[in-house]
XYZ file of C-alpha atoms in Angstrom:
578
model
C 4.844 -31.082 -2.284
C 2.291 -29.673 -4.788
C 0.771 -33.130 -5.480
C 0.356 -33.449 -1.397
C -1.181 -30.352 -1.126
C -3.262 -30.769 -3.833
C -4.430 -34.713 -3.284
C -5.311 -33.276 0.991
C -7.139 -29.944 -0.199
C -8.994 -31.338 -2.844
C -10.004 -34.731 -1.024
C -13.556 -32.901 -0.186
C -14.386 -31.950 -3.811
C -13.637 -35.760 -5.356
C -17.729 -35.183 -6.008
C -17.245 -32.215 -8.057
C -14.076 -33.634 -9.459
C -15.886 -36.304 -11.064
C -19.116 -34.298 -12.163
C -15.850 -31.925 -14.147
C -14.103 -35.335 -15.788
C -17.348 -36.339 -16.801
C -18.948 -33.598 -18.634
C -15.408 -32.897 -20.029
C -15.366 -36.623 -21.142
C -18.830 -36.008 -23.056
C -17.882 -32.360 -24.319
C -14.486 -33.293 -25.892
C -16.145 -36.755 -27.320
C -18.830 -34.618 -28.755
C -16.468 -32.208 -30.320
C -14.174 -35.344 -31.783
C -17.402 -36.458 -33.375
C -18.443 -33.419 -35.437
C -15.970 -33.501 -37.690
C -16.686 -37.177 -38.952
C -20.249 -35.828 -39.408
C -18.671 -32.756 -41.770
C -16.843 -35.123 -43.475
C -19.906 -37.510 -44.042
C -21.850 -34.718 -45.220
C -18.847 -33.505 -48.139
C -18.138 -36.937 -48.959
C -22.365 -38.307 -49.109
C -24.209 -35.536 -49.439
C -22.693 -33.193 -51.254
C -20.900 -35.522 -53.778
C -23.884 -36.567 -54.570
C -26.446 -33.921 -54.021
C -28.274 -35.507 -51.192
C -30.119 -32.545 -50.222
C -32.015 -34.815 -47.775
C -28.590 -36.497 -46.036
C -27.245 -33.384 -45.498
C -30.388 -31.532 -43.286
C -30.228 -35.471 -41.372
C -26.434 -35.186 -40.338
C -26.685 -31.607 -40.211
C -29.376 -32.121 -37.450
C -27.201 -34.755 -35.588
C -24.412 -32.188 -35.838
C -26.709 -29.602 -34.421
C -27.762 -31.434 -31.476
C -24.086 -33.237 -30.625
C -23.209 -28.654 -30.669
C -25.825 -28.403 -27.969
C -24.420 -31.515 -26.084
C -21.146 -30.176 -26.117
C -22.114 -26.677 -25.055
C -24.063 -27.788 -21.911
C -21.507 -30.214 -20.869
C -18.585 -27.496 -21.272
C -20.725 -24.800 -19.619
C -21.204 -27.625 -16.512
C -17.393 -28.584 -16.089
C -16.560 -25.095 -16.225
C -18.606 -24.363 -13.316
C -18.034 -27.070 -11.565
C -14.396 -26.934 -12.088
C -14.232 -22.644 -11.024
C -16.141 -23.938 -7.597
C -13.800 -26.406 -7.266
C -10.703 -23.646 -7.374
C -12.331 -21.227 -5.535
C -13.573 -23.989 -3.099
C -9.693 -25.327 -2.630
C -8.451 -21.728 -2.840
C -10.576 -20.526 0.509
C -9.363 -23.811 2.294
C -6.120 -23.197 1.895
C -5.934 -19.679 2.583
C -8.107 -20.727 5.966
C -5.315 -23.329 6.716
C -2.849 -21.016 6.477
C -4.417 -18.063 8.669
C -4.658 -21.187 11.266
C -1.599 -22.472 11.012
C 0.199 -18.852 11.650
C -2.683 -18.626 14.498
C -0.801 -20.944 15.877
C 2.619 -19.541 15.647
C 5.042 -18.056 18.169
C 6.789 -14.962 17.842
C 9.605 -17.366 16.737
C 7.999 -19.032 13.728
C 6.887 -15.345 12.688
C 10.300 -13.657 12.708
C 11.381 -16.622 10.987
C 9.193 -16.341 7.550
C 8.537 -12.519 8.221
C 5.762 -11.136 7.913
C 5.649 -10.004 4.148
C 6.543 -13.352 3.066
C 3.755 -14.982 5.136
C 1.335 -12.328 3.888
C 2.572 -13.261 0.241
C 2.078 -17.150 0.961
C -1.513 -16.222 2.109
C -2.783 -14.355 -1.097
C -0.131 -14.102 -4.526
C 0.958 -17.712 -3.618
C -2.260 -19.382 -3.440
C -3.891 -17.679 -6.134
C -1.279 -19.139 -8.285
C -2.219 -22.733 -7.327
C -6.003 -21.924 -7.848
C -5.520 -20.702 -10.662
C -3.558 -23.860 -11.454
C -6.836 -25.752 -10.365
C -9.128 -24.062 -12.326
C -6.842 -24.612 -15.441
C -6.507 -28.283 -14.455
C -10.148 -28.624 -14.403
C -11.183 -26.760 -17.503
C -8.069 -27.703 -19.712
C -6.030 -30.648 -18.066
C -9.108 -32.858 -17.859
C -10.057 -32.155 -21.809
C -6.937 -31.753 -23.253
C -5.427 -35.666 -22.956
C -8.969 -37.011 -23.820
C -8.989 -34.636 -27.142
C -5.422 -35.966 -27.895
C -5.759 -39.632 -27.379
C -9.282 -39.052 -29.404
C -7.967 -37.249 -32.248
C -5.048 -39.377 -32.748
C -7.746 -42.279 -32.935
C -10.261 -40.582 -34.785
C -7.528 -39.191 -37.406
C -6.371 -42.702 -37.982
C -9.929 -43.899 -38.532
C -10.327 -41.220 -41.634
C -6.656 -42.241 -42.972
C -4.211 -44.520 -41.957
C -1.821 -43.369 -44.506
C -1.201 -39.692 -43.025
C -0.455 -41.398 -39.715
C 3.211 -41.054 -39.884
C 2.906 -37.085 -39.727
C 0.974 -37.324 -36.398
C 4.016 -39.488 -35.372
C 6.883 -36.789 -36.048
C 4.672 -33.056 -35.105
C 3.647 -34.608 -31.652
C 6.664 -35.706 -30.058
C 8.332 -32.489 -31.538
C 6.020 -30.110 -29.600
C 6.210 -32.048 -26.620
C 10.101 -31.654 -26.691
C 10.341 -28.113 -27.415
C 7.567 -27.682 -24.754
C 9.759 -29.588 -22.228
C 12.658 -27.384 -23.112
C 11.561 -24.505 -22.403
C 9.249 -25.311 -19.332
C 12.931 -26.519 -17.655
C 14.257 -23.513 -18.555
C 11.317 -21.685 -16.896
C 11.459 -23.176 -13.395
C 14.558 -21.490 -11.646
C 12.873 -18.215 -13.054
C 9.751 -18.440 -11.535
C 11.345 -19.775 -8.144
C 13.126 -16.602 -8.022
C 10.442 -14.535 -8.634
C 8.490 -15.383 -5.552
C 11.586 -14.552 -3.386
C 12.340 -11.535 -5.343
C 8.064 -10.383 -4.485
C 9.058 -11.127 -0.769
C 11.857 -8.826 -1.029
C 9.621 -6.136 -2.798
C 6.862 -6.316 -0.147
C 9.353 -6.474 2.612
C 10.764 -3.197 1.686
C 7.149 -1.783 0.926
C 6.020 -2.546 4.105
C 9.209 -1.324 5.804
C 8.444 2.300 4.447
C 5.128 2.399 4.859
C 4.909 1.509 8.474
C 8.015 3.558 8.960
C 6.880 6.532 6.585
C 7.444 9.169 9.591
C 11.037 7.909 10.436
C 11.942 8.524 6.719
C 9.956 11.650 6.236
C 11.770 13.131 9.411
C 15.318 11.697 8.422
C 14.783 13.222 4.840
C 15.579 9.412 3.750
C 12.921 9.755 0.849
C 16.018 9.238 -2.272
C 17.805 6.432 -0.204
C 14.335 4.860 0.192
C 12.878 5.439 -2.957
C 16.763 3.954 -4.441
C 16.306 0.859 -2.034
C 12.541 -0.154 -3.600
C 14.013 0.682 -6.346
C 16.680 -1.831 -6.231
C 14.473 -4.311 -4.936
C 11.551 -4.186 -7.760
C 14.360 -3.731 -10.510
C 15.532 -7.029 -9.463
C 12.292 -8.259 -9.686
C 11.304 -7.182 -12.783
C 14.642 -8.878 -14.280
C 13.993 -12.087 -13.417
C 10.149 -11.561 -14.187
C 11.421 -10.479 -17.724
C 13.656 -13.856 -17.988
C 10.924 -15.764 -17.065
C 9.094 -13.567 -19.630
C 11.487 -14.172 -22.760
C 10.759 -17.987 -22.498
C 7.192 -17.602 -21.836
C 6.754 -15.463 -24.869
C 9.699 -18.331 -26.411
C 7.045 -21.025 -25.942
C 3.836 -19.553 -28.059
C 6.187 -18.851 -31.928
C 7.699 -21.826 -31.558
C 4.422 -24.133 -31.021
C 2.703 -22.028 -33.942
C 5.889 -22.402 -35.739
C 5.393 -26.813 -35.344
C 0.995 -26.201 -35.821
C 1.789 -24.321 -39.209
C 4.285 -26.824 -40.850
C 2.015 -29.391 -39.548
C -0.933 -28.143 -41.633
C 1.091 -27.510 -44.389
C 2.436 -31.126 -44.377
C -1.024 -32.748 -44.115
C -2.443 -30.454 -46.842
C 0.246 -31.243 -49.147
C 0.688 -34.623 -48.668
C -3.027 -35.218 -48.025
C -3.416 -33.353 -51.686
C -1.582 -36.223 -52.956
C -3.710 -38.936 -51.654
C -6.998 -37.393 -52.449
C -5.317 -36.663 -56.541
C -4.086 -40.645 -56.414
C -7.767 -41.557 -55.270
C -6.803 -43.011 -51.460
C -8.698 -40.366 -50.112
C -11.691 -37.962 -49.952
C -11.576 -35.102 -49.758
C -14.346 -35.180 -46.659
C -11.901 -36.921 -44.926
C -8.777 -35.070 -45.505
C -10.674 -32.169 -44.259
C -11.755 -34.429 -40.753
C -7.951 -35.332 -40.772
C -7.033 -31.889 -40.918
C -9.730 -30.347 -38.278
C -8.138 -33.671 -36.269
C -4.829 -32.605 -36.134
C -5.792 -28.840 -35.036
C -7.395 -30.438 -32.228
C -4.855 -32.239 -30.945
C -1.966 -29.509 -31.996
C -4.915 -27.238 -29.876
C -4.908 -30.399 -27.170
C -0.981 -29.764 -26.857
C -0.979 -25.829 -26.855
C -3.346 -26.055 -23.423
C -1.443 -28.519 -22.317
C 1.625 -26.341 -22.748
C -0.356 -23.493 -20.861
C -0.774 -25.663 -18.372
C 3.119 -26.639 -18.252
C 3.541 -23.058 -18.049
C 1.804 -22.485 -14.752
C 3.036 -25.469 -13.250
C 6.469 -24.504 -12.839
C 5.102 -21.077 -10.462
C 2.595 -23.097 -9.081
C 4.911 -25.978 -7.457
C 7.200 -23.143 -6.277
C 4.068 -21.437 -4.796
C 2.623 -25.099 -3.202
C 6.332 -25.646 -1.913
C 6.423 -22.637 -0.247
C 2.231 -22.717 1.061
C 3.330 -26.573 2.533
C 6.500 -25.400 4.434
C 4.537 -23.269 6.600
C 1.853 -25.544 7.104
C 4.350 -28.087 7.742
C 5.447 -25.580 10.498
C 5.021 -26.540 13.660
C 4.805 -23.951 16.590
C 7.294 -23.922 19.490
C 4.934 -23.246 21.742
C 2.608 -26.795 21.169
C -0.960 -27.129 22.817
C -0.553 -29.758 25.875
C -2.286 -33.151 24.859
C -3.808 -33.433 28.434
C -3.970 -29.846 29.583
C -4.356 -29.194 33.338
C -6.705 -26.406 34.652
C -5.114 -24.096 36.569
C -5.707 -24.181 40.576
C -8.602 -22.059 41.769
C -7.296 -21.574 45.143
C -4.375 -19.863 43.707
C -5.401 -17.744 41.047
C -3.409 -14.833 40.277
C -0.093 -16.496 41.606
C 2.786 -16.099 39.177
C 6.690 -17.884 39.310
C 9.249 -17.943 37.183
C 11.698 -20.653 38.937
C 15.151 -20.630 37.307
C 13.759 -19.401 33.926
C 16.611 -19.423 31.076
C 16.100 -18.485 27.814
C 17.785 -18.054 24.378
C 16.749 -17.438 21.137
C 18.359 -20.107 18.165
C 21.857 -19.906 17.490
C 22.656 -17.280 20.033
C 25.837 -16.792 21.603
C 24.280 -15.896 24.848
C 21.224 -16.432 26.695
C 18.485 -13.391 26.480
C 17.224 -14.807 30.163
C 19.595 -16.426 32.729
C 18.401 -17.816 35.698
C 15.823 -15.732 36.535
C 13.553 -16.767 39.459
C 10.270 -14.374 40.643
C 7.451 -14.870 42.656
C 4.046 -12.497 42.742
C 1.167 -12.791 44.595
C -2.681 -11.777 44.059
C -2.651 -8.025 45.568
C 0.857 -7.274 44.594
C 2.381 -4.795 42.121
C 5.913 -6.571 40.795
C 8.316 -4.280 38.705
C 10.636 -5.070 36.476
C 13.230 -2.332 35.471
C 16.733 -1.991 33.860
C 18.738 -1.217 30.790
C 17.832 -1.649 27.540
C 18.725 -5.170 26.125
C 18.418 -6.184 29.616
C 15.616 -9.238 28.636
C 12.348 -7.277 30.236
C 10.408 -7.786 27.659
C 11.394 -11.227 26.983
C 10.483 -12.418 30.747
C 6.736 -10.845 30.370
C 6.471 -12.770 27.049
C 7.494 -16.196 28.468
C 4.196 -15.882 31.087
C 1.161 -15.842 27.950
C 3.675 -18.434 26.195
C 4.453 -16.255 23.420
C 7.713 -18.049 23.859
C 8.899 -21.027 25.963
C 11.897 -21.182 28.739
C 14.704 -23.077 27.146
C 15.269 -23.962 30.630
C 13.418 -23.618 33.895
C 9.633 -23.125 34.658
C 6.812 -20.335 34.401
C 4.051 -20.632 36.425
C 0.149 -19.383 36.340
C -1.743 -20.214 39.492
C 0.522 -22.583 40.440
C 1.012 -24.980 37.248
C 3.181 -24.826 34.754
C 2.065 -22.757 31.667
C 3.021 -25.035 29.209
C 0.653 -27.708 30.915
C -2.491 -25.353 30.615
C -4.679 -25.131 27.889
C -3.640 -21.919 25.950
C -7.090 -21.088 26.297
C -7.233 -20.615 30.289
C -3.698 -18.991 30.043
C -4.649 -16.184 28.321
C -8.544 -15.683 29.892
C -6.242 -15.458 33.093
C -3.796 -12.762 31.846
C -4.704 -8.983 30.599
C -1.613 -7.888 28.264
C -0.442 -4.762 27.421
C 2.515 -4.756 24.746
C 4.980 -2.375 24.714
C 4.269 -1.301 21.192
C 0.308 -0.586 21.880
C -1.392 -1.728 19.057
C -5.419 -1.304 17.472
C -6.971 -2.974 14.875
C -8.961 -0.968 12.535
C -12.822 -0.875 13.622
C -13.767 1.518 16.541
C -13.138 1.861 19.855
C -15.729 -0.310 21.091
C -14.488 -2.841 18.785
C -11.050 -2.792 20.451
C -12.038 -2.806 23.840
C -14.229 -6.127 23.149
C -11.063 -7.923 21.962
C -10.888 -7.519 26.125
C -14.219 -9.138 26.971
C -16.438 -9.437 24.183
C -19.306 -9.123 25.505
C -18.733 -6.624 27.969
C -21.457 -3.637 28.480
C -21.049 0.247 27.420
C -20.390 0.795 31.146
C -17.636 -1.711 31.731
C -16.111 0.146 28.864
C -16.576 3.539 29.808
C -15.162 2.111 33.209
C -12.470 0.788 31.826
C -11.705 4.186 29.955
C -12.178 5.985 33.010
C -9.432 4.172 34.844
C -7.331 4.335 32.104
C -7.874 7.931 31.526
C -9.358 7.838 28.464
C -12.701 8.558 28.930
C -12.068 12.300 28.174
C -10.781 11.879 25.043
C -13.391 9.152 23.532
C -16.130 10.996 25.055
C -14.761 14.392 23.216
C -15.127 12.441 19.652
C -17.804 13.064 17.868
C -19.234 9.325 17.764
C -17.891 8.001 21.111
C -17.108 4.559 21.628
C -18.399 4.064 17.824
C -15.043 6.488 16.539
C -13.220 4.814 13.991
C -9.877 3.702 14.723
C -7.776 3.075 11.355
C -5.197 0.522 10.629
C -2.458 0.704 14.106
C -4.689 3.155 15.610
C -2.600 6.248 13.236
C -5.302 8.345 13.831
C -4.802 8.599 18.218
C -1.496 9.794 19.466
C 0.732 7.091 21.138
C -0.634 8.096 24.518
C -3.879 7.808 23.383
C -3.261 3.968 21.370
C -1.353 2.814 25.147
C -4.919 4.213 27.309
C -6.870 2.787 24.738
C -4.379 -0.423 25.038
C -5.033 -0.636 28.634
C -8.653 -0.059 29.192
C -8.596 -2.925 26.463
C -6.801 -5.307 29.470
C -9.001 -3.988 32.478
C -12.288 -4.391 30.695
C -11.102 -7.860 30.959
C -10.259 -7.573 34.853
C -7.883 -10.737 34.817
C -6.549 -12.402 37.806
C -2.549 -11.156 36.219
C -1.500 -7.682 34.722
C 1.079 -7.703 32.083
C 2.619 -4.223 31.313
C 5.346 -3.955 29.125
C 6.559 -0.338 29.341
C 2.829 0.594 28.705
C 3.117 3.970 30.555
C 6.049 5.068 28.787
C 3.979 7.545 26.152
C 2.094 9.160 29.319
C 3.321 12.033 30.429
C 4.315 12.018 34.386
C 0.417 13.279 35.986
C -1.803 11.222 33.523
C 0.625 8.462 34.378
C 0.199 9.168 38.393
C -3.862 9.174 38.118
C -3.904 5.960 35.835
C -1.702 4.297 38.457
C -4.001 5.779 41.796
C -7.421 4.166 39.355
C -5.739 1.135 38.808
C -5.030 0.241 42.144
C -8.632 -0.905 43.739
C -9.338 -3.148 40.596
C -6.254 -5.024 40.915
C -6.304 -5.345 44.762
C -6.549 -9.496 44.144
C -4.887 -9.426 40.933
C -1.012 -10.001 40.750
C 0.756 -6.888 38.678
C 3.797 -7.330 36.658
C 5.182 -3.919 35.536
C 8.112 -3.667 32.985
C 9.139 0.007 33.072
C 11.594 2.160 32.196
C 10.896 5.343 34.254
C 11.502 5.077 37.548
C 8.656 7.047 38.616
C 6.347 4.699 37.306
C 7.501 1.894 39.836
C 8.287 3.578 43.379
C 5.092 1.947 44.530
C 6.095 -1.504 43.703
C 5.910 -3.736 46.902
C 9.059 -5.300 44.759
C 11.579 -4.385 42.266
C 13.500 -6.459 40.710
C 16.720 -4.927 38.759
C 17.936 -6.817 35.504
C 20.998 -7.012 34.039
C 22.070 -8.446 31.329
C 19.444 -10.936 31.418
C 20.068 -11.855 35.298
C 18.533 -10.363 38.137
C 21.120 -8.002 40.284
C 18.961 -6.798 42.352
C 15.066 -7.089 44.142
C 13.534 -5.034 46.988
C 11.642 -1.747 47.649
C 12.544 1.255 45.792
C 14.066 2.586 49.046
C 16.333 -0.781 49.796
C 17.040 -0.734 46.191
C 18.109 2.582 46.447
C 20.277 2.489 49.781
C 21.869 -0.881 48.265
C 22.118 -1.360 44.633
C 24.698 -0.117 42.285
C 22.874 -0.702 39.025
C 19.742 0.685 40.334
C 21.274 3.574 41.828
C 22.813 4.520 38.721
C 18.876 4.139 37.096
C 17.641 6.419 39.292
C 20.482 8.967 38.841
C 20.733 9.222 35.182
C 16.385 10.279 35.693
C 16.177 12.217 38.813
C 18.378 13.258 42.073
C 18.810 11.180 45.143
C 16.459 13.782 46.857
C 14.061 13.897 44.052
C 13.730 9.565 44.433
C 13.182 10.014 48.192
């Protein structure tokens, strides 16, 4: 998977590419040459005083330094655009791809892991890149040229190139296989430790009010010692690796030295060029040791790719229509379900079953019953945030899953039952509505919300910061601010999933009373829990279980419906309802 990943991300840097093998090419010829010059200056020059030989090849030397330094400097560059290049792509792809997902591909990764896969896991095949280009490149040209160049100064000594290479290459193997499981299990094992991270720092209220700090604190602490004991395996044959290739480059050195000392004493060598030999054999012991640091990487890296691919390899459930229909103008704001089932993988039981609704532009639909009872899963089939398993939605009178995503959701103001803002301001969030609405559509929007009040009592207005979630408003302010964010919009269908739930009963009564002459030829589909939120309804429609048990006007629901009777009970008396 790494190789794919790398041979479709890289394809639009095969310029740069080349521009890195090439100066590489000249740098590590350039530094194979010098040390034939050192040895021609020893062995002419100085043997036999050649004052004038040795300022000539020192020159050559000089300049073939400069060579080398330029080229080096220019695949280095080249090579760190080329990472960071691939590195942005990727992480671009990625934020894309999960665009494109469905609540159903996101509970399936999680979030932490995805989050992970965007950042730790694609540094570590950028970084594999960027080592690629700077040592990958140079490091087989330096070997295959120091093995030649180290024969040219002395056939003789050839044998010990023979032995010390293949012996680092098999100890490198060895412990690079042993490496691989390690470094698998550390990117699970970082999941784990930002699942739990992000677990108590969403939920640091629930744990502070619960006095579930020690538990907590012994859960992370579970989760990073586990961590941290396969990082240290991984660490014990990383730090293996280095002692054991200094171990092979030392007895190396001292076999060419010694044995070399023997030629040069019998007269088969000079000394000029037992030195070259030497300097050759560092360079392509130094060839091996990058190429071992790259070996080292490779093993997290492919884990990382594997792991970056299987999510762009994701497809969503809920795929784009190849020939998408535009909705019919004539009936906008016209919303059926028609027999809608649905059931989430590997269930036992549908979520949804059966469930068939009709609203129409003007009308206020409400949705109401216990909890587990599927309410919020029917107002997330309409924007497609899932798909029926079985049955149809429709949007002005086509299916959903034959519009272009596009038109669905320019057609539909949502408010989720958890309200969420995105850090910014205020006037930042309510243009996620309509972005280029005016200051007075949003201060009309706030006033029918009723949240004018508030905004207008902060110090900067619609320019107040809003952190991370919106934890600095109170949840009734975050669901106002939530649903002035859908009526700046004013979309032909209202979504509200138990969006009044954090107002308390009067705010709740006005926002309803404001609401109602802006969505006069808009369809409204309320999911609610209190009961007082949805006596206005011109319909009702009572789930249970996932199937409807009940539809009609708050009174005929009341004079005829078990389940909703026993709704209504449990919040207010019969006279009270009335």
């Amino acid at each position: 998977m790494m190789l794919r990943l790398l041979r479709e991300r890289l394809a639009p840097y095969r310029t740069w590419l080349a521009l890195v093998v090439g100066f590489q090419f000249v740098a590590v010829v350039a530094m194979l040459y010098l040390p034939s010059l050192n040895a021609d200056i020893i062995d002419e020059g100085v043997a036999t005083g050649d004052t004038g030989y040795i300022v000539r090849v020192g020159a050559i030397m000089l300049a073939v330094s400069l060579v080398q330094i330029v080229c080096s400097v220019s695949a280095v560059w080249f090579g760190a655009r080329t990472a960071m290049g691939f590195g942005r792509d990727v992480r671009a792809a990625l934020f894309h791809r999960v665009g494109t997902f469905s609540t159903r591909e996101v509970q399936h990764f999680g979030a932490p892991s995805l989050i992970t896969r965007s950042t730790n896991d694609v540094q570590q095949v950028q970084m594999l890149v960027l080592m690629a280009c700077t040592i990958a490149v140079s490091s087989p040209i330096m070997m295959v040229g120091g093995v030649i160049m180290a024969l040219r100064e002395d056939v003789g000594l050839g044998w010990v190139l023979a032995v010390v290479v293949p012996a680092l290459f098999l100890t490198v193997g060895f412990v690079v296989s042993k490496m691989v499981p390690s470094f698998r299990a550390m990117q699970v094992r970082i999941d784990e430790v930002n699942r739990v991270l992000r677990e108590q720092i969403t939920g640091i209220r629930v744990v502070r009010a619960f006095v579930r700090e020690p538990y907590e604190a012994q859960r992370f602490g579970a989760a990073n010692d586990e961590l941290t004991a396969v990082a240290v395996r991984a660490g014990r044959w990383m730090a293996t690796m280095f002692p054991l290739v200094i171990l092979v480059v030392n007895v190396s050195s001292v076999g060419v030295i010694w044995f070399g000392g023997h030629r040069v004493d019998n007269g088969q060598m000079e000394v000029g060029a037992l030195t070259a030999f030497l300097t050759y054999l560092m360079q392509i012991l130094m060839s091996v040791m990058m190429a071992t640091f790259m070996l080292m990487m490779i093993p997290r890296a492919s884990v990382c790719a594997d792991r970056i691919v299987e999510v762009l390899e994701t497809h969503t459930s809920v795929p784009v229509p190849v020939d998408p229909v535009a909705p019919d103008p004539a009936r906008r704001g016209e919303l059926d379900l028609d027999h809608v089932t649905f059931a989430y993988p590997g269930a036992e039981s549908p979520v949804l079953n059966g469930v068939s609704l009709q609203a129409r532009p003007g009308q206020t639909l409400a949705i109401i019953g216990s909890t587990g009872a599927g309410k919020s899963t029917l107002v997330n089939l309409v924007p497609r945030l899932f798909d029926a398993t079985e049955g149809v939605v429709r949007v002005g009178g086509t299916d959903v899953r034959h519009l272009d995503p596009e038109q669905l959701w320019a057609t539909i103001g949502l408010v989720p039952q958890r309200a969420y803002l995105f850090s910014g301001t205020v006037r930042s969030n309510l243009l996620h509505g309509k972005p280029d609405a005016t200051d007075e559509e949003l201060w009309e929007a706030l006033e029918i919300a009723q949240g004018r009040d508030f905004v207008e009592a902060l110090a900067e207005g619609l320019d107040a910061p809003v952190a991370q979630g919106g934890t600095n408003f109170s949840g009734g302010q975050r669901q106002r601010l939530a649903i002035a964010r859908a009526v700046v919009r004013r979309p032909s269908v209202y979504l509200f999933d138990d969006a009044f739930s954090a107002l308390d009963l009067a705010t709740d009564a006005r926002l309803r009373t404001a609401l109602r002459p802006i969505t006069r030829d808009a369809t409204v589909l309320v999911v609610a829990q209190r009961v007082s939120t949805i006596v206005d309804a011109d319909q009702i429609v009572v789930l249970e279980e996932g199937r409807v048990v009940g539809r009609g006007t708050h009174h005929e629901l009341l004079a005829e419906n078990e389940t909703y009777q026993e709704i209504v009970t449990s919040q207010m008396t019969a006279e009270e309802a009335a």
